[in-house]
Short mmCIF file of C-alpha atoms in Angstrom, two decimals:
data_model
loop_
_atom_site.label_atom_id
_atom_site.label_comp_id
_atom_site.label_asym_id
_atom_site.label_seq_id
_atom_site.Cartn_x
_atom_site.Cartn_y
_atom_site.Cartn_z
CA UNK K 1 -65.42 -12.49 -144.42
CA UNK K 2 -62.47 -12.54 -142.25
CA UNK K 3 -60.89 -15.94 -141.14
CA UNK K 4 -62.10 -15.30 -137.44
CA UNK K 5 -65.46 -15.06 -138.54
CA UNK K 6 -64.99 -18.08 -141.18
CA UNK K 7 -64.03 -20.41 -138.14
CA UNK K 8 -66.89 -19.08 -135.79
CA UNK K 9 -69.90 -19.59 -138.36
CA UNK K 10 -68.70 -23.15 -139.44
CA UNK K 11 -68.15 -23.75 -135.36
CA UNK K 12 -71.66 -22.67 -134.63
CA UNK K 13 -72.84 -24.36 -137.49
CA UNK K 14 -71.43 -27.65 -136.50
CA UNK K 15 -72.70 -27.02 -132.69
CA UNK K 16 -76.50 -26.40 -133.97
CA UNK K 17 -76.43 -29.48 -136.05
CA UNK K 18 -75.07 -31.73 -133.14
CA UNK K 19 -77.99 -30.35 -131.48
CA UNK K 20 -80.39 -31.64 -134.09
CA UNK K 21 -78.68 -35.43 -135.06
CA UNK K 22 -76.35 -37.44 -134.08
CA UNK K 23 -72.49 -36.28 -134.83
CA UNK K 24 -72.04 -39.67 -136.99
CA UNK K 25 -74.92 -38.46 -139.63
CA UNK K 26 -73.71 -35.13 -139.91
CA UNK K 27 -72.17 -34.01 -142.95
CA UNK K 28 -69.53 -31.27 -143.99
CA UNK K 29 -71.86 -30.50 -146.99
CA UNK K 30 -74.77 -29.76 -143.99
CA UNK K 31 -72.26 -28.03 -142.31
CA UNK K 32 -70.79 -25.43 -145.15
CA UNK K 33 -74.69 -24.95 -146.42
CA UNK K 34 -75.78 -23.56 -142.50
CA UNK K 35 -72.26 -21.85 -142.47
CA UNK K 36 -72.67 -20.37 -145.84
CA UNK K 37 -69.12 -20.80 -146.75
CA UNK K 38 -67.78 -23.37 -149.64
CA UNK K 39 -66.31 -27.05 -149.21
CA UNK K 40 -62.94 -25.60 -149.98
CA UNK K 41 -63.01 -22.81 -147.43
CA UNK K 42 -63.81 -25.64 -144.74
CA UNK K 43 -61.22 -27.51 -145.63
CA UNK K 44 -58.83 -24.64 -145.99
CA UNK K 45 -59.61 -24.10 -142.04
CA UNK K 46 -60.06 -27.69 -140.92
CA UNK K 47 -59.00 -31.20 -141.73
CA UNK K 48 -62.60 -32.62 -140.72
CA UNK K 49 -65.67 -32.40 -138.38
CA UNK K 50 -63.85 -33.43 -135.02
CA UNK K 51 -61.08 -30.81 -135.73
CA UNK K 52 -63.96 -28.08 -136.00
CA UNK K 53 -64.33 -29.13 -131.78
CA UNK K 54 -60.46 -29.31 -131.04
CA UNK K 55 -60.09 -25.79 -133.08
CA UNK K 56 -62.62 -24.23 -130.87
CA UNK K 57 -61.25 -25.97 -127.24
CA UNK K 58 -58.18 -24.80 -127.92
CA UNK K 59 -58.63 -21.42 -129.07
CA UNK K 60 -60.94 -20.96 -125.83
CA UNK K 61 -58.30 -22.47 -123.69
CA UNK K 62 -55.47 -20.23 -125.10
CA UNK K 63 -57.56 -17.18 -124.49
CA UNK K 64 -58.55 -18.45 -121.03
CA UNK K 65 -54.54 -18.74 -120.32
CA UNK K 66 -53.96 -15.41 -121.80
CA UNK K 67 -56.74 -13.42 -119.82
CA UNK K 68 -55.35 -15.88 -116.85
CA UNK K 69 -51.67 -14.26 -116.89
CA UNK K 70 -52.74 -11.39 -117.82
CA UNK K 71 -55.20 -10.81 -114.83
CA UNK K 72 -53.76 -13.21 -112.38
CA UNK K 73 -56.29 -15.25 -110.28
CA UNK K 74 -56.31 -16.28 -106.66
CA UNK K 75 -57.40 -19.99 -107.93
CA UNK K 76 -55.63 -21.26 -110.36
CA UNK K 77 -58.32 -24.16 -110.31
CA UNK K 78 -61.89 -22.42 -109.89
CA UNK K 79 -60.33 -20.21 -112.66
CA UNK K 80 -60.11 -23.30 -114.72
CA UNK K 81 -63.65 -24.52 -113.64
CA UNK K 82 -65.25 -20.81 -114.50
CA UNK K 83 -63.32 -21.47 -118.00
CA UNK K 84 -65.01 -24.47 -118.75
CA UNK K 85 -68.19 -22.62 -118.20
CA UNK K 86 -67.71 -20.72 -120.78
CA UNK K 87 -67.28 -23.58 -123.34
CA UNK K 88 -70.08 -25.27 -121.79
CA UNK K 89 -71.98 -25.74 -125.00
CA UNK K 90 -69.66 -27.90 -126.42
CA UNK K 91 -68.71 -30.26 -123.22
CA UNK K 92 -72.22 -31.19 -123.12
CA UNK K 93 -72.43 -31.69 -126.78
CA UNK K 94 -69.12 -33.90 -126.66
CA UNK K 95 -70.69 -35.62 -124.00
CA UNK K 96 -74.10 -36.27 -125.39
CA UNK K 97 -72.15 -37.52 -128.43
CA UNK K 98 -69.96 -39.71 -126.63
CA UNK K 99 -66.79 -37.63 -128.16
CA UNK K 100 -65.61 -36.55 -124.38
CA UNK K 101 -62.28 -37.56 -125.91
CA UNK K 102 -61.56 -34.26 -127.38
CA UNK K 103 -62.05 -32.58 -123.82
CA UNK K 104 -59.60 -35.29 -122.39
CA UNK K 105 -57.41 -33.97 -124.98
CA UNK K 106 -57.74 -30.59 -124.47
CA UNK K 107 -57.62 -31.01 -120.56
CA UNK K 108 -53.95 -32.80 -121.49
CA UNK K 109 -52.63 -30.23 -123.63
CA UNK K 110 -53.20 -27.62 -121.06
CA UNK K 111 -52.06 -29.49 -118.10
CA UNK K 112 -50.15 -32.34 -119.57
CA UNK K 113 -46.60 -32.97 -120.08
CA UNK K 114 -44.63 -30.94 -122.32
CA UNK K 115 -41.25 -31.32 -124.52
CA UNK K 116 -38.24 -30.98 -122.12
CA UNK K 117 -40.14 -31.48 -118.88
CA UNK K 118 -38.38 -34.37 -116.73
CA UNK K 119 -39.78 -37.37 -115.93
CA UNK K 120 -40.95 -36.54 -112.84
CA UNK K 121 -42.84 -33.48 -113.75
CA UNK K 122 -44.32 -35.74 -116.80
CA UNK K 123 -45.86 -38.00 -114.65
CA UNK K 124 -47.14 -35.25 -112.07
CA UNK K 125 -48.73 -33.39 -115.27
CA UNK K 126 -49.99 -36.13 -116.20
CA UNK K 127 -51.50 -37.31 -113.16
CA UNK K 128 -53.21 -33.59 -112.36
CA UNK K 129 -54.72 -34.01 -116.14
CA UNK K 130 -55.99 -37.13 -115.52
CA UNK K 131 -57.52 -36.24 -112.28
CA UNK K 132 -58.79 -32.71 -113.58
CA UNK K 133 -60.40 -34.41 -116.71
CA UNK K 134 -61.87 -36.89 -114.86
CA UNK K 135 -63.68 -34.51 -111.83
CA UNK K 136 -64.56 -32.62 -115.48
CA UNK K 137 -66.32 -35.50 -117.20
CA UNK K 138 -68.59 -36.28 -114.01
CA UNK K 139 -69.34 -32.87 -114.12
CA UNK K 140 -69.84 -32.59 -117.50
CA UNK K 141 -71.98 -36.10 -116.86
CA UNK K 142 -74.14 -34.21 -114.26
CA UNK K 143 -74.79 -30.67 -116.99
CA UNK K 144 -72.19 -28.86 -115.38
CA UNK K 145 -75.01 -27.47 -112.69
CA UNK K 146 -72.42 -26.78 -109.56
CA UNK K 147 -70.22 -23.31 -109.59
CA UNK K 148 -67.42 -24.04 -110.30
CA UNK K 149 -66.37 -22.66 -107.12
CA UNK K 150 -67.84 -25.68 -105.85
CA UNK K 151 -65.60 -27.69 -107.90
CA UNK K 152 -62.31 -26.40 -106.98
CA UNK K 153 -63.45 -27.33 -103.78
CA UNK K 154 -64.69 -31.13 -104.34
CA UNK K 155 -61.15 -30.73 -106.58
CA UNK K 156 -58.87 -30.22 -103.54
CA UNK K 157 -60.73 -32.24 -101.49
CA UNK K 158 -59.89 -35.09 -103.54
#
């Protein structure tokens, strides 16, 4: 099996066991069995359970941003909404298992501040993160039910 499809089949096997017990009482030997991969080939790709989630935000976001600039939008924040459609799975996973930390995270790695950025634009990343994240996590909250074109709309309103 290639790497790719290494990472994907221990992702979806963590995802279908958070759907069946609590994230606390699941195992890595539960989650290499429903994989079908070995111990050592999860821990060749991952330094735990939680990093399985990060992994798989961020390799969603960094496709989103690549199909973004690629493609251009005219909404730089509905785009971002429809995006988190598309990993909605896992938000209300995280959320049902009280790990909406890891979206907060991803949310601030996207937006947030970066090396060299002054210390203005810091705390203007950072506020837009924070503010994103949190119009994400009532969403999230409520199952993610409006469009996001509804969203980017409450967004800017706020």
């Amino acid at each position: 099996m290639t790497n790719e499809i290494i990472r994907e089949s221990i992702t979806e096997a963590l995802l279908i066991l958070m759907k069946q017990k609590p994230f606390a009482q699941i195992n890595i030997t539960e989650i290499v069995q429903k994989a079908g991969v070995g111990r050592v080939t999860f821990y060749r790709n991952y330094s735990g359970k939680e990093d399985v989630l990060v992994s798989a935000l961020n390799e969603a976001a960094a496709q989103w941003w690549d199909t973004f600039q690629a493609y251009g939008h005219h909404d730089y924040v509905e785009a971002l909404f429809a995006h988190c459609m598309t990993v909605r799975n896992i938000a209300l996973l995280l959320y049902e298992h009280g790990l909406i930390h890891l979206l907060f995270q991803n949310v601030s790695d996207m937006l947030g501040p970066k090396e060299g950025d002054s210390e203005l634009l810091a705390y203007q990343k950072s506020c837009l993160a924070g503010c994103v994240f949190g119009v994400l996590n009532e969403w999230v909250r409520n199952g993610m039910t409006d469009s996001p074109e509804k969203m980017s709309r409450l967004l800017r309103d706020i």
